[in-house]
XYZ file of C-alpha atoms in Angstrom:
655
model
C 5.336 -11.750 23.775
C 7.828 -8.955 24.398
C 8.276 -5.728 22.462
C 11.030 -5.622 19.903
C 14.029 -3.526 20.815
C 13.424 0.138 20.118
C 9.881 -0.246 18.801
C 8.150 1.640 21.577
C 6.014 -1.311 22.625
C 5.078 -3.557 19.800
C 3.607 -6.739 18.553
C 6.576 -8.728 17.349
C 6.631 -12.196 18.825
C 10.287 -12.609 19.719
C 10.037 -15.627 22.008
C 10.099 -18.896 20.078
C 6.634 -20.360 19.526
C 5.701 -23.964 20.146
C 5.004 -24.421 16.455
C 5.449 -22.072 13.525
C 2.966 -21.576 10.741
C 2.570 -19.426 7.678
C -0.772 -17.801 6.825
C -1.842 -19.382 3.533
C -5.609 -18.754 3.592
C -5.175 -15.507 1.678
C -3.454 -17.198 -1.264
C -5.561 -17.770 -4.398
C -3.186 -19.075 -7.115
C -5.607 -21.198 -9.142
C -8.924 -19.357 -8.864
C -10.196 -18.888 -12.416
C -12.153 -15.704 -11.778
C -12.243 -12.874 -14.308
C -9.919 -10.889 -12.063
C -7.364 -13.722 -11.737
C -7.440 -14.322 -15.491
C -6.784 -10.611 -15.942
C -3.828 -10.815 -13.547
C -2.455 -13.874 -15.390
C -2.700 -12.021 -18.707
C -0.908 -9.079 -17.106
C 1.874 -11.418 -15.902
C 2.243 -12.897 -19.401
C 2.483 -9.440 -20.996
C 5.035 -8.397 -18.353
C 7.242 -11.340 -19.320
C 6.936 -10.500 -23.026
C 7.819 -6.851 -22.356
C 10.843 -7.999 -20.349
C 11.986 -10.197 -23.256
C 11.542 -7.425 -25.829
C 13.429 -4.927 -23.654
C 16.383 -7.307 -23.305
C 16.413 -7.713 -27.084
C 16.298 -3.943 -27.539
C 19.156 -3.409 -25.074
C 21.297 -5.952 -26.950
C 20.481 -4.395 -30.314
C 21.280 -0.898 -29.076
C 24.653 -2.043 -27.718
C 25.466 -3.716 -31.043
C 24.412 -0.590 -32.959
C 26.776 1.540 -30.855
C 29.653 -0.941 -31.043
C 29.712 -1.759 -34.762
C 31.171 0.418 -37.479
C 29.899 -1.773 -40.338
C 27.276 0.175 -42.294
C 25.281 -2.900 -43.370
C 25.205 -4.255 -39.827
C 23.967 -0.874 -38.596
C 21.134 -0.958 -41.144
C 20.131 -4.479 -40.113
C 20.225 -3.611 -36.410
C 18.233 -0.409 -37.004
C 15.548 -2.460 -38.767
C 15.500 -4.943 -35.885
C 15.218 -2.075 -33.381
C 12.261 -0.695 -35.290
C 10.564 -4.099 -35.155
C 11.260 -4.505 -31.405
C 10.001 -0.987 -30.613
C 6.833 -1.708 -32.564
C 6.275 -4.906 -30.569
C 6.879 -3.043 -27.315
C 4.336 -0.385 -28.261
C 1.714 -3.033 -29.040
C 2.397 -4.842 -25.748
C 2.138 -1.614 -23.759
C -1.140 -0.762 -25.477
C -2.455 -4.226 -24.608
C -1.360 -3.744 -20.987
C -3.019 -0.312 -20.885
C -6.260 -1.891 -22.064
C -5.973 -4.470 -19.257
C -5.388 -1.712 -16.704
C -8.504 -0.004 -18.020
C -10.733 -3.057 -17.407
C -12.162 -1.522 -14.260
C -15.534 -3.231 -14.761
C -13.967 -6.620 -13.919
C -13.243 -5.379 -10.387
C -16.720 -3.930 -9.744
C -19.405 -5.670 -7.681
C -21.803 -8.205 -9.183
C -24.924 -6.369 -8.044
C -27.600 -5.645 -10.643
C -27.876 -2.071 -9.373
C -26.333 0.728 -11.417
C -23.538 2.773 -9.839
C -20.579 4.722 -11.151
C -17.554 2.378 -11.564
C -14.407 3.019 -9.515
C -10.780 2.812 -10.654
C -8.827 -0.077 -9.060
C -5.145 -0.957 -9.538
C -3.681 -4.231 -10.707
C -1.026 -5.854 -8.523
C 2.672 -5.597 -9.252
C 4.060 -8.911 -10.492
C 7.325 -10.418 -9.284
C 9.590 -13.289 -10.263
C 10.131 -16.406 -8.191
C 13.218 -16.340 -5.967
C 15.428 -19.138 -4.695
C 16.810 -17.996 -1.333
C 17.979 -21.424 -0.186
C 21.670 -21.222 -1.105
C 22.273 -17.531 -0.234
C 20.642 -17.814 3.204
C 22.346 -21.114 4.066
C 25.721 -19.594 3.149
C 25.050 -16.457 5.204
C 23.881 -18.437 8.252
C 27.067 -20.482 8.095
C 29.390 -17.540 7.502
C 27.739 -14.891 9.693
C 26.260 -16.874 12.568
C 28.630 -19.833 12.595
C 25.625 -22.183 12.424
C 24.995 -25.137 10.121
C 22.983 -23.657 7.250
C 21.533 -27.046 6.307
C 19.745 -27.239 9.665
C 17.750 -24.113 8.683
C 16.432 -25.466 5.362
C 12.936 -25.828 6.852
C 12.817 -22.144 7.854
C 14.175 -20.983 4.487
C 11.602 -23.095 2.666
C 8.861 -21.618 4.870
C 9.970 -18.083 3.947
C 10.042 -18.940 0.232
C 6.569 -20.486 0.453
C 5.266 -17.350 2.133
C 6.758 -15.179 -0.626
C 5.279 -17.432 -3.291
C 1.849 -17.294 -1.615
C 1.811 -13.496 -1.381
C 2.219 -13.237 -5.170
C -1.431 -14.277 -5.605
C -3.407 -12.837 -2.674
C -7.170 -13.311 -2.587
C -9.268 -10.162 -2.903
C -10.410 -10.000 0.739
C -9.121 -9.454 4.277
C -7.269 -12.796 4.209
C -5.321 -11.616 1.152
C -4.415 -8.369 2.901
C -3.255 -10.266 5.998
C -1.086 -12.484 3.810
C 0.662 -9.444 2.291
C 1.016 -7.856 5.724
C 2.484 -11.043 7.183
C 5.148 -11.178 4.489
C 5.876 -7.468 4.914
C 6.305 -7.992 8.658
C 8.663 -10.918 8.041
C 10.804 -8.592 5.910
C 11.606 -6.670 9.100
C 13.165 -9.787 10.592
C 14.827 -10.688 7.286
C 16.376 -7.220 7.119
C 17.735 -7.381 10.652
C 18.902 -10.994 10.391
C 20.505 -11.206 6.961
C 21.361 -7.771 5.592
C 24.564 -6.604 7.334
C 25.719 -3.040 6.602
C 28.883 -4.165 4.810
C 27.458 -6.922 2.626
C 24.379 -7.684 0.516
C 22.676 -11.047 0.215
C 23.745 -11.411 -3.413
C 20.211 -11.743 -4.772
C 18.108 -9.384 -6.891
C 14.479 -8.584 -6.197
C 12.616 -8.408 -9.527
C 9.296 -6.548 -9.849
C 7.249 -5.340 -12.815
C 5.676 -1.894 -13.065
C 1.951 -2.102 -12.293
C 0.877 -0.039 -15.316
C 3.639 -0.342 -17.939
C 4.962 -3.830 -17.203
C 8.553 -2.563 -17.387
C 10.783 -4.773 -15.176
C 13.039 -3.390 -12.438
C 15.433 -5.092 -10.066
C 17.520 -4.139 -7.043
C 19.505 -5.870 -4.346
C 18.055 -3.530 -1.714
C 15.409 -5.109 0.497
C 13.719 -1.691 0.591
C 12.597 -2.306 -3.007
C 10.941 -5.558 -1.941
C 9.259 -3.796 0.984
C 8.048 -0.935 -1.175
C 6.623 -3.272 -3.815
C 4.722 -5.325 -1.222
C 3.388 -2.125 0.333
C 2.250 -0.968 -3.125
C 0.369 -4.248 -3.569
C -1.315 -3.765 -0.199
C -2.601 -0.414 -1.453
C -3.609 -1.916 -4.813
C -5.512 -4.754 -3.121
C -7.395 -2.210 -1.007
C -8.489 -0.465 -4.240
C -9.823 -3.765 -5.614
C -11.698 -4.491 -2.379
C -13.176 -0.983 -2.431
C -14.250 -1.271 -6.077
C -16.095 -4.558 -5.519
C -18.385 -3.262 -2.743
C -22.111 -2.861 -3.383
C -22.415 0.881 -2.838
C -26.228 0.849 -3.018
C -26.242 -0.160 0.668
C -24.923 1.798 3.650
C -22.748 -1.122 4.720
C -21.231 -1.402 1.238
C -20.546 2.352 1.054
C -18.843 2.352 4.469
C -16.657 -0.598 3.439
C -15.710 1.123 0.192
C -14.820 4.330 2.078
C -12.641 2.377 4.503
C -10.888 0.466 1.699
C -10.082 3.559 -0.384
C -8.882 5.459 2.698
C -6.534 2.589 3.553
C -5.317 2.498 -0.058
C -4.560 6.221 0.155
C -2.695 5.592 3.410
C -0.546 2.836 1.894
C 0.405 4.953 -1.137
C 1.015 8.019 1.013
C 3.253 6.093 3.407
C 5.167 4.724 0.442
C 5.575 8.235 -0.974
C 6.891 9.634 2.307
C 9.266 6.776 3.142
C 10.629 5.498 -0.156
C 12.579 7.608 -2.642
C 14.564 6.925 -5.808
C 12.191 4.162 -6.821
C 13.390 2.225 -9.881
C 9.848 1.875 -11.302
C 7.507 4.681 -12.322
C 4.520 3.376 -10.377
C 6.402 4.077 -7.124
C 7.738 7.489 -8.142
C 6.691 10.512 -6.082
C 4.597 11.947 -8.927
C 2.704 8.686 -9.511
C 2.079 8.045 -5.816
C 0.873 11.606 -5.336
C -1.584 11.046 -8.184
C -2.766 7.736 -6.684
C -3.318 9.275 -3.242
C -5.443 12.041 -4.786
C -7.367 9.514 -6.870
C -8.176 7.432 -3.795
C -9.292 10.520 -1.847
C -11.553 11.492 -4.772
C -13.107 8.035 -4.776
C -13.675 8.296 -1.016
C -15.399 11.635 -1.580
C -17.596 10.053 -4.248
C -18.600 7.325 -1.773
C -19.437 10.005 0.823
C -21.757 11.630 -1.744
C -23.458 8.267 -2.333
C -23.826 7.766 1.430
C -25.551 11.144 1.788
C -27.986 10.336 -1.028
C -28.837 6.998 0.645
C -29.623 8.563 4.020
C -31.395 11.716 2.858
C -35.057 12.661 3.007
C -36.498 13.263 -0.447
C -38.207 16.664 -0.103
C -36.155 18.340 2.583
C -34.711 21.684 1.437
C -31.575 21.555 3.581
C -30.861 17.950 2.588
C -31.055 18.735 -1.137
C -28.681 21.677 -0.650
C -26.290 19.375 1.226
C -26.368 16.792 -1.578
C -25.681 19.528 -4.139
C -22.690 20.775 -2.137
C -21.387 17.214 -1.683
C -21.584 16.732 -5.474
C -19.701 20.008 -5.961
C -17.011 18.738 -3.595
C -16.664 15.513 -5.598
C -16.334 17.569 -8.805
C -13.647 19.696 -7.122
C -11.459 16.757 -6.041
C -11.798 14.958 -9.388
C -10.760 18.170 -11.157
C -7.623 18.181 -9.001
C -6.937 14.536 -9.887
C -7.376 15.331 -13.594
C -4.896 18.204 -13.313
C -2.419 15.836 -11.626
C -2.900 13.203 -14.350
C -2.211 15.706 -17.124
C 1.106 16.891 -15.663
C 4.252 16.270 -17.684
C 5.696 13.471 -15.506
C 2.406 11.595 -15.259
C 0.539 12.242 -18.527
C 2.451 9.735 -20.650
C 2.360 7.110 -17.908
C -1.271 7.049 -16.744
C -3.705 5.123 -18.995
C -5.697 7.483 -21.206
C -8.897 5.769 -20.070
C -8.134 6.689 -16.432
C -7.597 10.355 -17.231
C -10.737 10.358 -19.379
C -12.870 8.686 -16.697
C -11.679 11.177 -14.080
C -12.541 14.045 -16.455
C -15.952 12.492 -17.147
C -16.646 12.157 -13.418
C -15.656 15.768 -12.842
C -18.227 16.958 -15.388
C -20.813 14.418 -14.208
C -20.730 15.555 -10.589
C -20.731 19.218 -11.579
C -23.966 18.457 -13.431
C -25.367 16.640 -10.389
C -24.605 19.615 -8.118
C -26.753 21.844 -10.349
C -29.462 19.183 -10.645
C -29.866 18.861 -6.870
C -29.842 22.659 -6.523
C -32.796 22.739 -8.932
C -34.554 19.978 -6.951
C -34.145 22.005 -3.727
C -35.641 25.072 -5.385
C -38.451 23.458 -7.378
C -39.573 20.400 -5.393
C -39.411 21.680 -1.828
C -42.303 23.756 -0.404
C -42.031 27.522 -0.067
C -40.574 28.955 3.136
C -42.715 30.364 5.918
C -41.837 33.637 7.661
C -40.783 31.736 10.787
C -38.324 29.517 8.886
C -37.070 32.239 6.562
C -33.963 33.345 8.567
C -32.640 29.793 8.788
C -33.241 29.085 5.074
C -31.756 32.425 4.073
C -28.589 31.749 6.098
C -28.114 28.378 4.389
C -28.794 29.794 0.922
C -26.361 32.701 1.337
C -23.501 30.174 1.701
C -24.763 27.905 -1.061
C -23.541 29.675 -4.234
C -19.988 30.683 -5.065
C -21.332 34.058 -6.248
C -24.727 35.587 -5.583
C -27.336 34.853 -8.290
C -28.447 37.760 -10.421
C -31.965 39.088 -10.008
C -34.171 39.524 -6.933
C -33.029 39.166 -3.351
C -32.601 35.764 -1.749
C -35.516 36.477 0.587
C -37.816 36.962 -2.411
C -36.422 33.898 -4.213
C -37.060 31.678 -1.189
C -40.646 32.882 -0.714
C -41.747 33.337 -4.324
C -42.403 30.040 -6.136
C -42.012 31.624 -9.576
C -38.601 33.082 -8.742
C -37.541 29.712 -7.365
C -38.657 28.063 -10.599
C -36.633 30.524 -12.700
C -33.432 29.957 -10.699
C -34.080 26.211 -10.681
C -34.489 26.265 -14.454
C -31.128 28.057 -14.784
C -29.473 25.350 -12.675
C -31.068 22.607 -14.791
C -29.886 24.260 -17.979
C -26.332 24.182 -16.646
C -26.773 20.583 -15.450
C -27.857 19.465 -18.937
C -24.854 21.218 -20.521
C -22.463 19.485 -18.094
C -24.136 16.099 -18.690
C -23.693 16.523 -22.435
C -20.055 17.526 -21.963
C -19.461 14.413 -19.825
C -20.977 12.207 -22.539
C -18.899 13.944 -25.229
C -15.636 13.341 -23.323
C -16.728 9.750 -22.674
C -17.245 9.149 -26.394
C -13.640 10.178 -27.171
C -12.180 7.126 -25.389
C -12.528 3.800 -27.196
C -12.055 1.784 -24.010
C -14.686 3.722 -22.064
C -17.165 3.361 -24.911
C -17.065 -0.390 -24.259
C -17.951 0.174 -20.594
C -21.735 -0.182 -20.654
C -22.317 0.613 -16.989
C -20.641 4.060 -17.153
C -22.514 4.925 -20.338
C -25.783 3.887 -18.684
C -25.104 6.025 -15.594
C -24.369 9.106 -17.719
C -27.409 8.525 -19.914
C -29.803 8.073 -16.981
C -28.536 11.215 -15.246
C -28.897 13.201 -18.485
C -32.453 11.956 -19.090
C -33.414 12.763 -15.504
C -32.258 16.365 -15.879
C -34.063 16.699 -19.216
C -37.228 15.316 -17.681
C -37.047 17.756 -14.757
C -36.402 20.644 -17.161
C -39.475 19.691 -19.251
C -41.517 19.443 -16.059
C -40.812 23.023 -14.935
C -40.612 24.601 -18.401
C -43.762 26.574 -19.324
C -44.853 27.446 -22.859
C -45.476 31.056 -21.820
C -41.891 31.487 -20.576
C -40.560 34.387 -22.646
C -37.715 35.313 -20.310
C -34.178 34.301 -21.163
C -32.893 31.678 -18.736
C -29.986 33.193 -16.830
C -26.631 31.683 -16.011
C -26.765 29.915 -12.656
C -23.727 30.441 -10.401
C -21.656 27.431 -9.399
C -22.322 25.623 -6.135
C -20.031 26.168 -3.170
C -18.417 22.809 -2.329
C -18.852 21.430 1.174
C -18.668 18.018 2.822
C -19.764 16.710 6.197
C -17.265 13.825 6.144
C -13.724 14.652 5.179
C -11.693 11.707 3.826
C -8.941 10.337 6.040
C -5.609 8.957 4.928
C -5.375 5.774 7.005
C -1.786 4.612 7.282
C -1.248 0.831 7.345
C -1.638 -0.766 10.756
C 0.589 -3.824 10.628
C 0.229 -4.443 14.356
C -3.082 -6.177 13.676
C -1.203 -9.070 12.040
C 0.807 -10.978 14.634
C 3.902 -12.646 13.224
C 6.678 -14.853 14.560
C 10.237 -14.537 13.330
C 10.680 -17.568 11.069
C 14.371 -17.684 12.023
C 13.785 -17.397 15.781
C 16.085 -20.422 16.331
C 19.036 -18.167 15.569
C 18.354 -16.446 18.898
C 17.009 -13.106 20.158
C 17.191 -10.499 17.414
C 18.651 -7.884 19.760
C 21.850 -9.954 19.965
C 21.872 -12.363 17.011
C 21.430 -9.855 14.210
C 23.106 -8.859 10.964
C 25.154 -6.293 12.877
C 26.921 -8.899 14.986
C 29.105 -11.474 13.290
C 29.670 -14.653 15.296
C 32.377 -17.277 15.612
C 31.107 -20.867 15.501
C 29.931 -22.055 18.919
C 32.575 -23.805 21.065
C 31.770 -26.834 23.213
C 33.377 -26.647 26.639
C 33.238 -29.297 29.403
C 32.984 -27.601 32.776
C 33.329 -29.303 36.145
C 32.414 -27.818 39.517
C 35.355 -27.120 41.880
C 35.438 -26.549 45.609
C 34.653 -22.863 45.031
C 32.060 -23.462 42.338
C 32.538 -22.949 38.597
C 34.522 -19.754 38.948
C 32.466 -17.507 36.707
C 29.999 -14.622 36.873
C 26.787 -14.632 34.843
C 24.676 -11.702 33.799
C 21.577 -10.991 31.738
C 18.880 -12.892 29.917
C 18.346 -14.382 26.462
C 21.194 -15.226 26.091
C 23.061 -15.286 29.410
C 26.480 -13.622 29.332
C 29.630 -14.748 31.070
C 30.491 -11.390 32.619
C 33.618 -12.533 34.430
C 35.957 -15.512 34.793
C 38.081 -16.040 37.936
C 41.699 -16.630 37.059
C 42.760 -20.172 37.866
C 39.161 -21.284 38.419
C 37.383 -24.171 36.723
C 35.826 -21.953 34.073
C 39.168 -20.383 33.186
C 40.863 -23.780 32.885
C 38.003 -25.075 30.700
C 38.596 -22.238 28.227
C 35.637 -19.975 29.005
C 36.262 -16.280 28.434
C 34.718 -13.072 29.610
C 32.203 -11.945 26.987
C 31.147 -15.455 25.932
C 27.410 -16.130 25.570
C 25.966 -19.414 26.801
C 24.010 -20.856 23.872
C 23.505 -24.412 25.125
C 23.794 -26.520 28.275
C 24.141 -30.286 27.768
C 22.922 -29.859 24.174
C 19.795 -27.972 25.336
C 19.447 -24.671 23.434
C 19.712 -21.720 25.819
C 19.694 -18.716 23.471
C 16.207 -17.771 24.663
C 16.670 -18.913 28.284
C 16.277 -16.569 31.229
C 19.033 -16.011 33.771
C 17.290 -18.146 36.418
C 16.721 -20.994 33.953
C 20.416 -21.237 33.041
C 21.414 -20.974 36.706
C 19.063 -23.846 37.577
C 20.602 -26.009 34.849
C 24.098 -25.338 36.203
C 23.092 -25.941 39.814
C 21.667 -29.341 38.948
C 25.029 -30.530 37.602
C 26.637 -33.457 39.410
C 30.271 -34.502 39.768
C 30.425 -35.519 36.090
C 30.311 -31.837 35.067
C 28.417 -30.157 32.243
C 28.921 -29.528 28.535
C 28.387 -25.843 27.739
C 28.103 -24.349 24.257
C 29.407 -20.791 24.129
C 29.643 -18.278 21.299
C 31.466 -14.994 21.029
C 30.877 -12.293 18.498
C 33.333 -10.397 16.418
C 32.595 -6.815 15.374
C 31.694 -6.556 11.689
C 33.723 -4.074 9.658
C 31.740 -0.972 8.787
C 31.082 -0.522 5.114
C 32.524 2.513 3.384
C 30.794 1.704 0.123
C 27.669 3.460 -1.037
C 24.275 1.856 -0.572
C 22.006 1.145 -3.499
C 19.371 3.471 -2.137
C 21.318 6.322 -0.538
C 18.508 8.784 -0.278
C 15.810 6.556 1.171
C 13.833 8.396 3.789
C 13.200 4.996 5.329
C 16.177 5.509 7.643
C 14.259 8.106 9.623
C 12.202 5.399 11.423
C 8.866 7.190 11.471
C 5.902 6.110 13.528
C 2.523 5.493 11.956
C -0.299 7.852 12.804
C -2.523 5.108 14.155
C -0.067 2.708 15.747
C 3.195 3.394 17.510
C 3.812 -0.307 17.776
C 3.898 -0.687 14.016
C 6.859 1.638 13.640
C 9.413 -1.133 13.919
C 8.041 -3.050 10.975
C 7.260 -0.073 8.815
C 10.588 1.676 9.102
C 12.982 0.760 6.330
C 16.015 1.236 8.554
C 17.851 -1.512 10.332
C 19.097 0.965 12.948
C 18.107 0.572 16.590
C 19.187 2.156 19.827
C 21.315 0.085 22.185
C 21.212 0.227 25.953
C 24.341 1.733 27.510
C 23.582 0.650 31.054
C 25.784 -2.463 31.169
C 29.543 -2.742 31.157
C 29.561 -4.511 27.828
C 26.756 -2.435 26.235
C 24.575 -5.518 25.992
C 20.998 -5.054 24.713
C 19.243 -7.304 27.220
C 15.492 -7.035 27.574
C 15.997 -7.273 31.334
C 19.423 -7.181 32.965
C 19.607 -9.225 36.139
C 22.138 -8.830 38.943
C 25.540 -10.395 38.425
C 25.873 -13.711 40.212
C 28.942 -15.781 41.085
C 28.860 -19.545 40.432
């Protein structure tokens, strides 16, 4: 294993392996689970939407082109019918995207459901002919001899369309994404495209998009990595500490994938990868992480500890705060008409629900915990001063903490506000037809409401003639801030499927090659008459005029790619020298190739403004930068006479 050129020390396996393999364990094409059935229905709707949109485009063109009044009327009627069908299909797809309960865990325990994303669908691709043609034209190799490698790549792409909902599925997507780095550098020269379109459907609307740019393929796979993380996070049993920690990790990684996509991919052809949508998804994932942190605190807390109950209340207030921000993002102009109404409603419901919980736990701290002794008073007072956004009306905090009756009054005010927020959450929930079908969410809201009512009845006295005041809101605070974990592709080791073409630093899309020439070379009295330099492949750095090498037709700048039919593209300097030294009087057959500089393209790229060309490093792995950068640019060594990018440059030797 050697680091790829310019990657700062990486994980790309550039030496040819003894045997290649494609990770298929993460593929789940035939599993008839509820989730897979949902994904199959989504794929079917995507195809129908694609068909209807093609019909609409044709009808619109005919409407513009014709001047016949009757034809215009007929086409207008057809357009109305097609638009109606499209609306129905999009509503059906929205309902599928709202089926969040399918992705939840199978535990009998009751917990608030999370919002996962469905995967983007893509069409099958036949890369056999385009890649064979490019290998023949660009590398001067026989394209037919690489059919096995092309088939392996196509099988990998087919497998990643149906990843399983676990770590194996994530590794499958990551493996394909990593292979796209090699594909980009091998087969996408700056002055020519591969001639194929990458087709992907929008995750939420099903609207198809296509581009020739490989960056679109990369971005779509990266989106699916984030989406799969959301599904893994949603399925965890969050009633256990282990399940909560796994859910936190999954949602943080989902946020990292979407955030990386937002920062490194612009001018996306589909709305789900637009800056506004990705910004919304990152905030949604962070909110779901914060919700899991709240659940973790409730699992590890002592029941009657004053400080613990205050902490839980402040954690709930923090969850309400981040969900309010997500709701604001979802109701913005560029996102409102795109995000499913059920998502926006659920986020709004959660915002109200956790606001109610913050007041409920404040009441529990005041009413269920024992009164404060004089010795503990300073510490309790310090914590309580920072607890409310504004100071509560009435007596001093010192008196409230020590007087049980005053604590009951303030606790009652908090419970009153909690009940109002619970009722508001249930009202908003009832406005969404899809959420009304979600029994688990309704049960969570109902139980929380009944618990607050029960606590209120418990502390309410018949002789209470005072008017319950308005409790101030709780100051939000968290002891575990969510992280945005960028994808770490270095954990998935991959081998360049097309390693037989030679080291990527030399045999790349940037360098166009003449077909290899076969030269028979005999040893003279003064040797072969040539100078060799470098490794993988070895370069003929000089040819002595009138020597054996010169007479055989070898030229300065030729690369030795084979010796006696043995491939030498990956051979070290010493290995090639040993092969030449072992030659007898019969001579040796050498295969040499020379490259021709490819003409620079003056045409515009399909994605001019992609930020991918900046080659950014990931926060958590410098070695992953090579794979995660969209650019095909790399820095070349200028140390050698011929500017050759050798991994190690040996001394020149005469032979």
